[in-house]
Amino acid sequence: MNSHTNTLSLKQAYELLAHARQACSLRGFAATIAITDAGGHLRAFERADSAPFLTAEVAINKAWTAASFGLSTYQWNQYMSEPMVAPLAQHPRLMAVGGGVPIVFDGKLEGGLGISGGTSAQDHEAAEDALRAFGILA
């Protein structure tokens, strides 16, 4: 992280993207990877040649959703069963499918990482592995 602003730099976003690509490759699937800043704005993006085009929008929205409240997208899936939260499922960008994880550095939400292309469990595991390799997840 940039020591002055605690904001994910473009260089760091692409470093995290490379870790995510490696994590997906190790799991045997081609993926689309999206990284947003804390405001949900796209910072880095890549879609593998063989990844279906739908994965592009899904990965971006997973990253956006993870950044929105600092929660992994698989957690949103669980929340959708609660009547007081279920109406949020109608939000056009909310992606309540595993594969989106918040990027947190020194206790501060810095953005979201979204992966799409494997199963929701594979996407989530790859995202967490990428954050571990990047050094910000235990």
CSV table of N, CA and C in Angstrom, one decimal:
chain,number,residue,atom,x,y,z
A,1,MET,N,0.8,-1.2,0.0
A,1,MET,CA,0.0,0.0,0.0
A,1,MET,C,0.9,1.2,0.0
A,2,ASN,N,0.4,2.3,-0.6
A,2,ASN,CA,1.1,3.6,-0.6
A,2,ASN,C,1.1,4.1,0.9
A,3,SER,N,2.2,4.3,1.4
A,3,SER,CA,2.3,4.7,2.8
A,3,SER,C,1.7,6.1,3.1
A,4,HIS,N,1.5,6.9,2.1
A,4,HIS,CA,0.9,8.2,2.4
A,4,HIS,C,-0.6,8.2,2.4
A,5,THR,N,-1.2,7.3,1.6
A,5,THR,CA,-2.7,7.4,1.4
A,5,THR,C,-3.4,6.1,1.8
A,6,ASN,N,-2.7,5.0,1.9
A,6,ASN,CA,-3.3,3.7,2.2
A,6,ASN,C,-4.2,3.3,1.1
A,7,THR,N,-4.0,3.8,-0.1
A,7,THR,CA,-4.8,3.5,-1.3
A,7,THR,C,-4.0,2.5,-2.2
A,8,LEU,N,-4.7,1.5,-2.7
A,8,LEU,CA,-4.1,0.5,-3.6
A,8,LEU,C,-3.7,1.2,-4.8
A,9,SER,N,-2.3,1.2,-5.1
A,9,SER,CA,-1.8,1.8,-6.3
A,9,SER,C,-2.1,1.0,-7.5
A,10,LEU,N,-2.0,1.5,-8.6
A,10,LEU,CA,-2.2,0.8,-9.9
A,10,LEU,C,-1.2,-0.4,-9.9
A,11,LYS,N,0.1,-0.1,-9.6
A,11,LYS,CA,1.1,-1.2,-9.6
A,11,LYS,C,0.7,-2.3,-8.7
A,12,GLN,N,0.2,-2.0,-7.5
A,12,GLN,CA,-0.2,-3.0,-6.5
A,12,GLN,C,-1.5,-3.7,-7.0
A,13,ALA,N,-2.4,-3.0,-7.7
A,13,ALA,CA,-3.6,-3.7,-8.2
A,13,ALA,C,-3.2,-4.7,-9.2
A,14,TYR,N,-2.2,-4.4,-10.1
A,14,TYR,CA,-1.8,-5.4,-11.1
A,14,TYR,C,-0.9,-6.5,-10.5
A,15,GLU,N,-0.2,-6.2,-9.4
A,15,GLU,CA,0.5,-7.3,-8.7
A,15,GLU,C,-0.6,-8.3,-8.1
A,16,LEU,N,-1.6,-7.7,-7.5
A,16,LEU,CA,-2.7,-8.6,-6.9
A,16,LEU,C,-3.4,-9.4,-8.0
A,17,LEU,N,-3.6,-8.7,-9.2
A,17,LEU,CA,-4.2,-9.4,-10.3
A,17,LEU,C,-3.3,-10.6,-10.7
A,18,ALA,N,-2.0,-10.4,-10.7
A,18,ALA,CA,-1.1,-11.5,-11.1
A,18,ALA,C,-1.2,-12.7,-10.1
A,19,HIS,N,-1.3,-12.4,-8.8
A,19,HIS,CA,-1.5,-13.4,-7.8
A,19,HIS,C,-2.8,-14.1,-8.1
A,20,ALA,N,-3.9,-13.4,-8.4
A,20,ALA,CA,-5.2,-14.0,-8.6
A,20,ALA,C,-5.1,-14.9,-9.9
A,21,ARG,N,-4.5,-14.4,-10.9
A,21,ARG,CA,-4.3,-15.3,-12.1
A,21,ARG,C,-3.7,-16.6,-11.8
A,22,GLN,N,-2.6,-16.5,-11.0
A,22,GLN,CA,-1.9,-17.7,-10.6
A,22,GLN,C,-2.7,-18.7,-9.8
A,23,ALA,N,-3.5,-18.1,-8.8
A,23,ALA,CA,-4.4,-18.9,-8.0
A,23,ALA,C,-5.5,-19.6,-8.8
A,24,CYS,N,-6.0,-18.9,-9.8
A,24,CYS,CA,-7.0,-19.6,-10.7
A,24,CYS,C,-6.3,-20.7,-11.5
A,25,SER,N,-5.1,-20.4,-12.1
A,25,SER,CA,-4.4,-21.3,-12.9
A,25,SER,C,-4.1,-22.6,-12.1
A,26,LEU,N,-3.7,-22.5,-10.9
A,26,LEU,CA,-3.4,-23.6,-10.0
A,26,LEU,C,-4.7,-24.5,-9.8
A,27,ARG,N,-5.8,-23.8,-9.9
A,27,ARG,CA,-7.1,-24.6,-9.7
A,27,ARG,C,-7.6,-25.1,-11.0
A,28,GLY,N,-7.0,-24.7,-12.1
A,28,GLY,CA,-7.3,-25.3,-13.4
A,28,GLY,C,-8.4,-24.6,-14.1
A,29,PHE,N,-8.7,-23.3,-13.9
A,29,PHE,CA,-9.7,-22.6,-14.6
A,29,PHE,C,-9.2,-21.3,-15.1
A,30,ALA,N,-9.7,-20.9,-16.3
A,30,ALA,CA,-9.5,-19.6,-16.8
A,30,ALA,C,-10.5,-18.6,-16.2
A,31,ALA,N,-10.1,-17.4,-15.8
A,31,ALA,CA,-11.0,-16.5,-15.1
A,31,ALA,C,-10.9,-15.1,-15.6
A,32,THR,N,-11.9,-14.4,-15.2
A,32,THR,CA,-11.9,-13.0,-15.3
A,32,THR,C,-11.7,-12.4,-13.9
A,33,ILE,N,-10.8,-11.4,-13.8
A,33,ILE,CA,-10.4,-10.9,-12.5
A,33,ILE,C,-10.6,-9.4,-12.5
A,34,ALA,N,-11.3,-8.9,-11.5
A,34,ALA,CA,-11.5,-7.4,-11.4
A,34,ALA,C,-11.1,-6.9,-10.0
A,35,ILE,N,-10.5,-5.8,-10.0
A,35,ILE,CA,-10.1,-5.2,-8.7
A,35,ILE,C,-10.6,-3.7,-8.7
A,36,THR,N,-11.3,-3.4,-7.6
A,36,THR,CA,-11.9,-2.0,-7.5
A,36,THR,C,-11.2,-1.3,-6.3
A,37,ASP,N,-11.4,0.0,-6.3
A,37,ASP,CA,-10.9,0.7,-5.1
A,37,ASP,C,-12.1,0.7,-4.1
A,38,ALA,N,-11.9,1.4,-3.0
A,38,ALA,CA,-12.9,1.3,-1.9
A,38,ALA,C,-14.2,1.9,-2.3
A,39,GLY,N,-14.3,2.7,-3.3
A,39,GLY,CA,-15.5,3.3,-3.8
A,39,GLY,C,-16.2,2.4,-4.9
A,40,GLY,N,-15.6,1.3,-5.1
A,40,GLY,CA,-16.2,0.3,-6.1
A,40,GLY,C,-15.8,0.6,-7.6
A,41,HIS,N,-14.9,1.6,-7.8
A,41,HIS,CA,-14.5,1.9,-9.1
A,41,HIS,C,-13.4,1.0,-9.6
A,42,LEU,N,-13.6,0.5,-10.8
A,42,LEU,CA,-12.6,-0.5,-11.4
A,42,LEU,C,-11.2,0.1,-11.4
A,43,ARG,N,-10.3,-0.7,-11.0
A,43,ARG,CA,-8.9,-0.3,-10.9
A,43,ARG,C,-8.0,-1.2,-11.8
A,44,ALA,N,-8.3,-2.5,-11.9
A,44,ALA,CA,-7.5,-3.4,-12.7
A,44,ALA,C,-8.5,-4.5,-13.2
A,45,PHE,N,-8.3,-5.0,-14.4
A,45,PHE,CA,-9.2,-6.0,-15.0
A,45,PHE,C,-8.5,-6.8,-16.0
A,46,GLU,N,-8.9,-8.1,-16.0
A,46,GLU,CA,-8.4,-8.9,-17.1
A,46,GLU,C,-9.4,-10.1,-17.3
A,47,ARG,N,-9.7,-10.4,-18.6
A,47,ARG,CA,-10.5,-11.6,-18.9
A,47,ARG,C,-9.6,-12.6,-19.7
A,48,ALA,N,-9.5,-13.8,-19.2
A,48,ALA,CA,-8.7,-14.8,-19.9
A,48,ALA,C,-9.3,-15.0,-21.3
A,49,ASP,N,-8.5,-15.4,-22.3
A,49,ASP,CA,-9.0,-15.6,-23.6
A,49,ASP,C,-10.1,-16.6,-23.7
A,50,SER,N,-10.1,-17.6,-22.8
A,50,SER,CA,-11.2,-18.7,-22.9
A,50,SER,C,-12.3,-18.5,-21.9
A,51,ALA,N,-12.2,-17.4,-21.1
A,51,ALA,CA,-13.3,-17.1,-20.1
A,51,ALA,C,-14.6,-16.6,-20.9
A,52,PRO,N,-15.7,-17.1,-20.6
A,52,PRO,CA,-17.0,-16.6,-21.2
A,52,PRO,C,-17.2,-15.1,-20.9
A,53,PHE,N,-17.8,-14.4,-21.8
A,53,PHE,CA,-17.9,-13.0,-21.7
A,53,PHE,C,-18.8,-12.6,-20.5
A,54,LEU,N,-19.7,-13.4,-20.1
A,54,LEU,CA,-20.5,-13.1,-18.9
A,54,LEU,C,-19.7,-12.9,-17.6
A,55,THR,N,-18.5,-13.6,-17.6
A,55,THR,CA,-17.7,-13.6,-16.4
A,55,THR,C,-17.1,-12.2,-16.2
A,56,ALA,N,-17.0,-11.4,-17.2
A,56,ALA,CA,-16.5,-10.0,-17.1
A,56,ALA,C,-17.4,-9.2,-16.2
A,57,GLU,N,-18.7,-9.1,-16.5
A,57,GLU,CA,-19.6,-8.3,-15.7
A,57,GLU,C,-19.8,-8.9,-14.3
A,58,VAL,N,-19.7,-10.3,-14.2
A,58,VAL,CA,-19.9,-10.9,-12.9
A,58,VAL,C,-18.7,-10.6,-12.0
A,59,ALA,N,-17.5,-10.7,-12.5
A,59,ALA,CA,-16.3,-10.4,-11.7
A,59,ALA,C,-16.3,-8.9,-11.3
A,60,ILE,N,-16.6,-8.0,-12.1
A,60,ILE,CA,-16.6,-6.6,-11.7
A,60,ILE,C,-17.7,-6.4,-10.6
A,61,ASN,N,-18.8,-7.0,-10.8
A,61,ASN,CA,-19.9,-6.8,-9.7
A,61,ASN,C,-19.5,-7.5,-8.4
A,62,LYS,N,-18.8,-8.6,-8.5
A,62,LYS,CA,-18.3,-9.3,-7.3
A,62,LYS,C,-17.4,-8.4,-6.5
A,63,ALA,N,-16.4,-7.8,-7.3
A,63,ALA,CA,-15.5,-6.8,-6.6
A,63,ALA,C,-16.2,-5.6,-6.0
A,64,TRP,N,-17.2,-5.1,-6.8
A,64,TRP,CA,-18.0,-4.0,-6.3
A,64,TRP,C,-18.8,-4.3,-5.1
A,65,THR,N,-19.4,-5.5,-5.1
A,65,THR,CA,-20.2,-5.9,-3.9
A,65,THR,C,-19.3,-6.1,-2.7
A,66,ALA,N,-18.1,-6.7,-2.9
A,66,ALA,CA,-17.2,-7.0,-1.7
A,66,ALA,C,-16.8,-5.6,-1.2
A,67,ALA,N,-16.5,-4.7,-2.0
A,67,ALA,CA,-16.1,-3.3,-1.5
A,67,ALA,C,-17.2,-2.6,-0.9
A,68,SER,N,-18.5,-2.8,-1.2
A,68,SER,CA,-19.6,-2.0,-0.8
A,68,SER,C,-19.7,-2.0,0.8
A,69,PHE,N,-19.6,-3.2,1.4
A,69,PHE,CA,-19.7,-3.3,2.8
A,69,PHE,C,-18.5,-4.0,3.5
A,70,GLY,N,-17.5,-4.3,2.7
A,70,GLY,CA,-16.4,-5.0,3.2
A,70,GLY,C,-16.7,-6.4,3.6
A,71,LEU,N,-17.6,-7.0,2.8
A,71,LEU,CA,-18.0,-8.4,3.1
A,71,LEU,C,-17.7,-9.3,1.8
A,72,SER,N,-17.3,-10.5,2.1
A,72,SER,CA,-17.2,-11.4,0.9
A,72,SER,C,-18.5,-11.7,0.3
A,73,THR,N,-18.5,-11.9,-1.0
A,73,THR,CA,-19.8,-12.1,-1.7
A,73,THR,C,-20.5,-13.4,-1.2
A,74,TYR,N,-19.8,-14.4,-0.8
A,74,TYR,CA,-20.5,-15.6,-0.4
A,74,TYR,C,-21.3,-15.3,0.9
A,75,GLN,N,-20.9,-14.3,1.7
A,75,GLN,CA,-21.7,-13.9,2.9
A,75,GLN,C,-23.0,-13.3,2.4
A,76,TRP,N,-23.0,-12.5,1.4
A,76,TRP,CA,-24.2,-11.9,0.8
A,76,TRP,C,-25.2,-12.9,0.5
A,77,ASN,N,-24.7,-14.0,-0.1
A,77,ASN,CA,-25.6,-15.1,-0.5
A,77,ASN,C,-26.4,-15.6,0.7
A,78,GLN,N,-25.7,-15.8,1.9
A,78,GLN,CA,-26.4,-16.2,3.1
A,78,GLN,C,-27.4,-15.1,3.6
A,79,TYR,N,-27.0,-13.9,3.5
A,79,TYR,CA,-27.9,-12.8,3.9
A,79,TYR,C,-29.2,-12.7,3.1
A,80,MET,N,-29.2,-13.1,1.9
A,80,MET,CA,-30.4,-13.0,1.0
A,80,MET,C,-31.5,-13.8,1.6
A,81,SER,N,-31.3,-14.8,2.5
A,81,SER,CA,-32.4,-15.5,3.0
A,81,SER,C,-33.1,-14.8,4.2
A,82,GLU,N,-32.5,-13.7,4.6
A,82,GLU,CA,-33.1,-12.9,5.7
A,82,GLU,C,-34.1,-11.9,5.1
A,83,PRO,N,-35.4,-11.9,5.5
A,83,PRO,CA,-36.4,-11.1,4.9
A,83,PRO,C,-36.1,-9.6,4.9
A,84,MET,N,-35.4,-9.1,5.9
A,84,MET,CA,-35.1,-7.6,6.0
A,84,MET,C,-34.0,-7.2,5.0
A,85,VAL,N,-33.2,-8.2,4.5
A,85,VAL,CA,-32.1,-7.9,3.5
A,85,VAL,C,-32.5,-8.4,2.1
A,86,ALA,N,-33.3,-9.4,2.0
A,86,ALA,CA,-33.7,-10.0,0.7
A,86,ALA,C,-34.0,-9.0,-0.4
A,87,PRO,N,-34.6,-7.8,-0.1
A,87,PRO,CA,-34.9,-6.9,-1.2
A,87,PRO,C,-33.6,-6.3,-1.9
A,88,LEU,N,-32.5,-6.4,-1.2
A,88,LEU,CA,-31.3,-5.9,-1.9
A,88,LEU,C,-30.9,-6.8,-3.0
A,89,ALA,N,-31.4,-8.0,-3.1
A,89,ALA,CA,-31.1,-8.9,-4.2
A,89,ALA,C,-31.6,-8.3,-5.5
A,90,GLN,N,-32.5,-7.4,-5.5
A,90,GLN,CA,-33.0,-6.7,-6.7
A,90,GLN,C,-32.0,-5.7,-7.2
A,91,HIS,N,-31.0,-5.3,-6.4
A,91,HIS,CA,-30.0,-4.3,-6.8
A,91,HIS,C,-29.3,-4.8,-8.1
A,92,PRO,N,-29.2,-4.1,-9.1
A,92,PRO,CA,-28.6,-4.6,-10.4
A,92,PRO,C,-27.1,-5.0,-10.3
A,93,ARG,N,-26.4,-4.4,-9.3
A,93,ARG,CA,-25.0,-4.7,-9.2
A,93,ARG,C,-24.6,-5.7,-8.1
A,94,LEU,N,-25.5,-6.0,-7.2
A,94,LEU,CA,-25.3,-6.9,-6.1
A,94,LEU,C,-25.0,-8.3,-6.6
A,95,MET,N,-23.9,-8.8,-6.4
A,95,MET,CA,-23.5,-10.2,-6.8
A,95,MET,C,-23.3,-11.1,-5.6
A,96,ALA,N,-24.4,-11.8,-5.2
A,96,ALA,CA,-24.3,-12.6,-4.0
A,96,ALA,C,-23.9,-14.0,-4.4
A,97,VAL,N,-22.7,-14.1,-5.0
A,97,VAL,CA,-22.2,-15.4,-5.4
A,97,VAL,C,-20.7,-15.4,-5.0
A,98,GLY,N,-20.2,-16.5,-4.4
A,98,GLY,CA,-18.8,-16.5,-4.0
A,98,GLY,C,-17.8,-16.1,-5.0
A,99,GLY,N,-16.7,-15.5,-4.6
A,99,GLY,CA,-15.7,-15.1,-5.6
A,99,GLY,C,-15.3,-13.6,-5.4
A,100,GLY,N,-16.0,-12.9,-4.6
A,100,GLY,CA,-15.7,-11.5,-4.3
A,100,GLY,C,-15.2,-11.3,-2.9
A,101,VAL,N,-14.0,-10.7,-2.7
A,101,VAL,CA,-13.5,-10.5,-1.3
A,101,VAL,C,-13.1,-9.1,-1.2
A,102,PRO,N,-13.3,-8.5,0.0
A,102,PRO,CA,-12.8,-7.2,0.3
A,102,PRO,C,-11.3,-7.2,0.4
A,103,ILE,N,-10.7,-6.1,0.0
A,103,ILE,CA,-9.3,-5.8,0.2
A,103,ILE,C,-9.1,-4.9,1.4
A,104,VAL,N,-8.6,-5.5,2.5
A,104,VAL,CA,-8.4,-4.7,3.7
A,104,VAL,C,-7.0,-4.7,4.1
A,105,PHE,N,-6.5,-3.5,4.3
A,105,PHE,CA,-5.1,-3.3,4.7
A,105,PHE,C,-5.1,-2.5,6.0
A,106,ASP,N,-4.4,-3.0,7.0
A,106,ASP,CA,-4.3,-2.3,8.3
A,106,ASP,C,-5.7,-1.9,8.8
A,107,GLY,N,-6.6,-2.8,8.7
A,107,GLY,CA,-8.0,-2.6,9.2
A,107,GLY,C,-8.8,-1.6,8.4
A,108,LYS,N,-8.3,-1.2,7.3
A,108,LYS,CA,-9.0,-0.2,6.4
A,108,LYS,C,-9.4,-0.8,5.1
A,109,LEU,N,-10.7,-0.7,4.8
A,109,LEU,CA,-11.2,-1.2,3.5
A,109,LEU,C,-10.6,-0.4,2.3
A,110,GLU,N,-9.9,-1.1,1.4
A,110,GLU,CA,-9.2,-0.5,0.3
A,110,GLU,C,-9.8,-0.8,-1.0
A,111,GLY,N,-10.7,-1.8,-1.1
A,111,GLY,CA,-11.3,-2.2,-2.4
A,111,GLY,C,-11.9,-3.5,-2.3
A,112,GLY,N,-12.1,-4.1,-3.5
A,112,GLY,CA,-12.6,-5.4,-3.7
A,112,GLY,C,-11.9,-6.2,-4.8
A,113,LEU,N,-11.8,-7.5,-4.7
A,113,LEU,CA,-11.3,-8.4,-5.7
A,113,LEU,C,-12.4,-9.3,-6.1
A,114,GLY,N,-12.7,-9.4,-7.4
A,114,GLY,CA,-13.7,-10.3,-7.9
A,114,GLY,C,-13.1,-11.2,-8.9
A,115,ILE,N,-13.5,-12.5,-8.7
A,115,ILE,CA,-13.0,-13.5,-9.6
A,115,ILE,C,-14.2,-14.3,-10.1
A,116,SER,N,-14.3,-14.6,-11.4
A,116,SER,CA,-15.4,-15.3,-12.0
A,116,SER,C,-14.8,-16.2,-13.1
A,117,GLY,N,-15.2,-17.5,-13.1
A,117,GLY,CA,-14.8,-18.4,-14.1
A,117,GLY,C,-14.8,-19.9,-13.6
A,118,GLY,N,-14.6,-20.1,-12.3
A,118,GLY,CA,-14.7,-21.4,-11.7
A,118,GLY,C,-16.1,-21.5,-11.0
A,119,THR,N,-16.2,-22.5,-10.1
A,119,THR,CA,-17.3,-22.6,-9.3
A,119,THR,C,-17.3,-21.4,-8.3
A,120,SER,N,-18.3,-21.1,-7.6
A,120,SER,CA,-18.3,-20.0,-6.6
A,120,SER,C,-17.3,-20.3,-5.5
A,121,ALA,N,-17.1,-21.6,-5.1
A,121,ALA,CA,-16.1,-22.0,-4.1
A,121,ALA,C,-14.7,-21.8,-4.7
A,122,GLN,N,-14.5,-22.2,-5.9
A,122,GLN,CA,-13.1,-22.1,-6.5
A,122,GLN,C,-12.8,-20.6,-6.6
A,123,ASP,N,-13.8,-19.8,-7.1
A,123,ASP,CA,-13.5,-18.3,-7.2
A,123,ASP,C,-13.2,-17.7,-5.9
A,124,HIS,N,-13.9,-18.1,-4.8
A,124,HIS,CA,-13.7,-17.5,-3.5
A,124,HIS,C,-12.3,-18.0,-3.0
A,125,GLU,N,-12.0,-19.2,-3.1
A,125,GLU,CA,-10.7,-19.8,-2.6
A,125,GLU,C,-9.5,-19.1,-3.4
A,126,ALA,N,-9.7,-18.9,-4.7
A,126,ALA,CA,-8.6,-18.3,-5.5
A,126,ALA,C,-8.4,-16.8,-5.0
A,127,ALA,N,-9.5,-16.1,-4.8
A,127,ALA,CA,-9.4,-14.7,-4.3
A,127,ALA,C,-8.7,-14.6,-3.0
A,128,GLU,N,-9.1,-15.5,-2.0
A,128,GLU,CA,-8.4,-15.5,-0.7
A,128,GLU,C,-6.9,-15.9,-0.9
A,129,ASP,N,-6.6,-16.8,-1.7
A,129,ASP,CA,-5.2,-17.2,-2.0
A,129,ASP,C,-4.4,-16.0,-2.5
A,130,ALA,N,-5.1,-15.3,-3.4
A,130,ALA,CA,-4.4,-14.1,-4.0
A,130,ALA,C,-4.1,-13.1,-3.0
A,131,LEU,N,-5.0,-12.8,-2.0
A,131,LEU,CA,-4.8,-11.9,-1.0
A,131,LEU,C,-3.7,-12.4,0.0
A,132,ARG,N,-3.7,-13.7,0.2
A,132,ARG,CA,-2.6,-14.2,1.0
A,132,ARG,C,-1.2,-14.0,0.4
A,133,ALA,N,-1.1,-14.4,-0.9
A,133,ALA,CA,0.1,-14.2,-1.7
A,133,ALA,C,0.5,-12.7,-1.7
A,134,PHE,N,-0.4,-11.9,-1.7
A,134,PHE,CA,-0.2,-10.4,-1.8
A,134,PHE,C,0.3,-9.9,-0.4
A,135,GLY,N,0.0,-10.7,0.7
A,135,GLY,CA,0.5,-10.4,2.0
A,135,GLY,C,-0.5,-9.6,2.9
A,136,ILE,N,-1.8,-9.7,2.5
A,136,ILE,CA,-2.8,-8.9,3.3
A,136,ILE,C,-3.9,-9.8,3.9
A,137,LEU,N,-3.7,-11.1,3.8
A,137,LEU,CA,-4.7,-12.0,4.5
A,137,LEU,C,-3.9,-13.1,5.1
A,138,ALA,N,-4.2,-13.4,6.4
A,138,ALA,CA,-3.5,-14.4,7.1
A,138,ALA,C,-3.8,-15.8,6.6
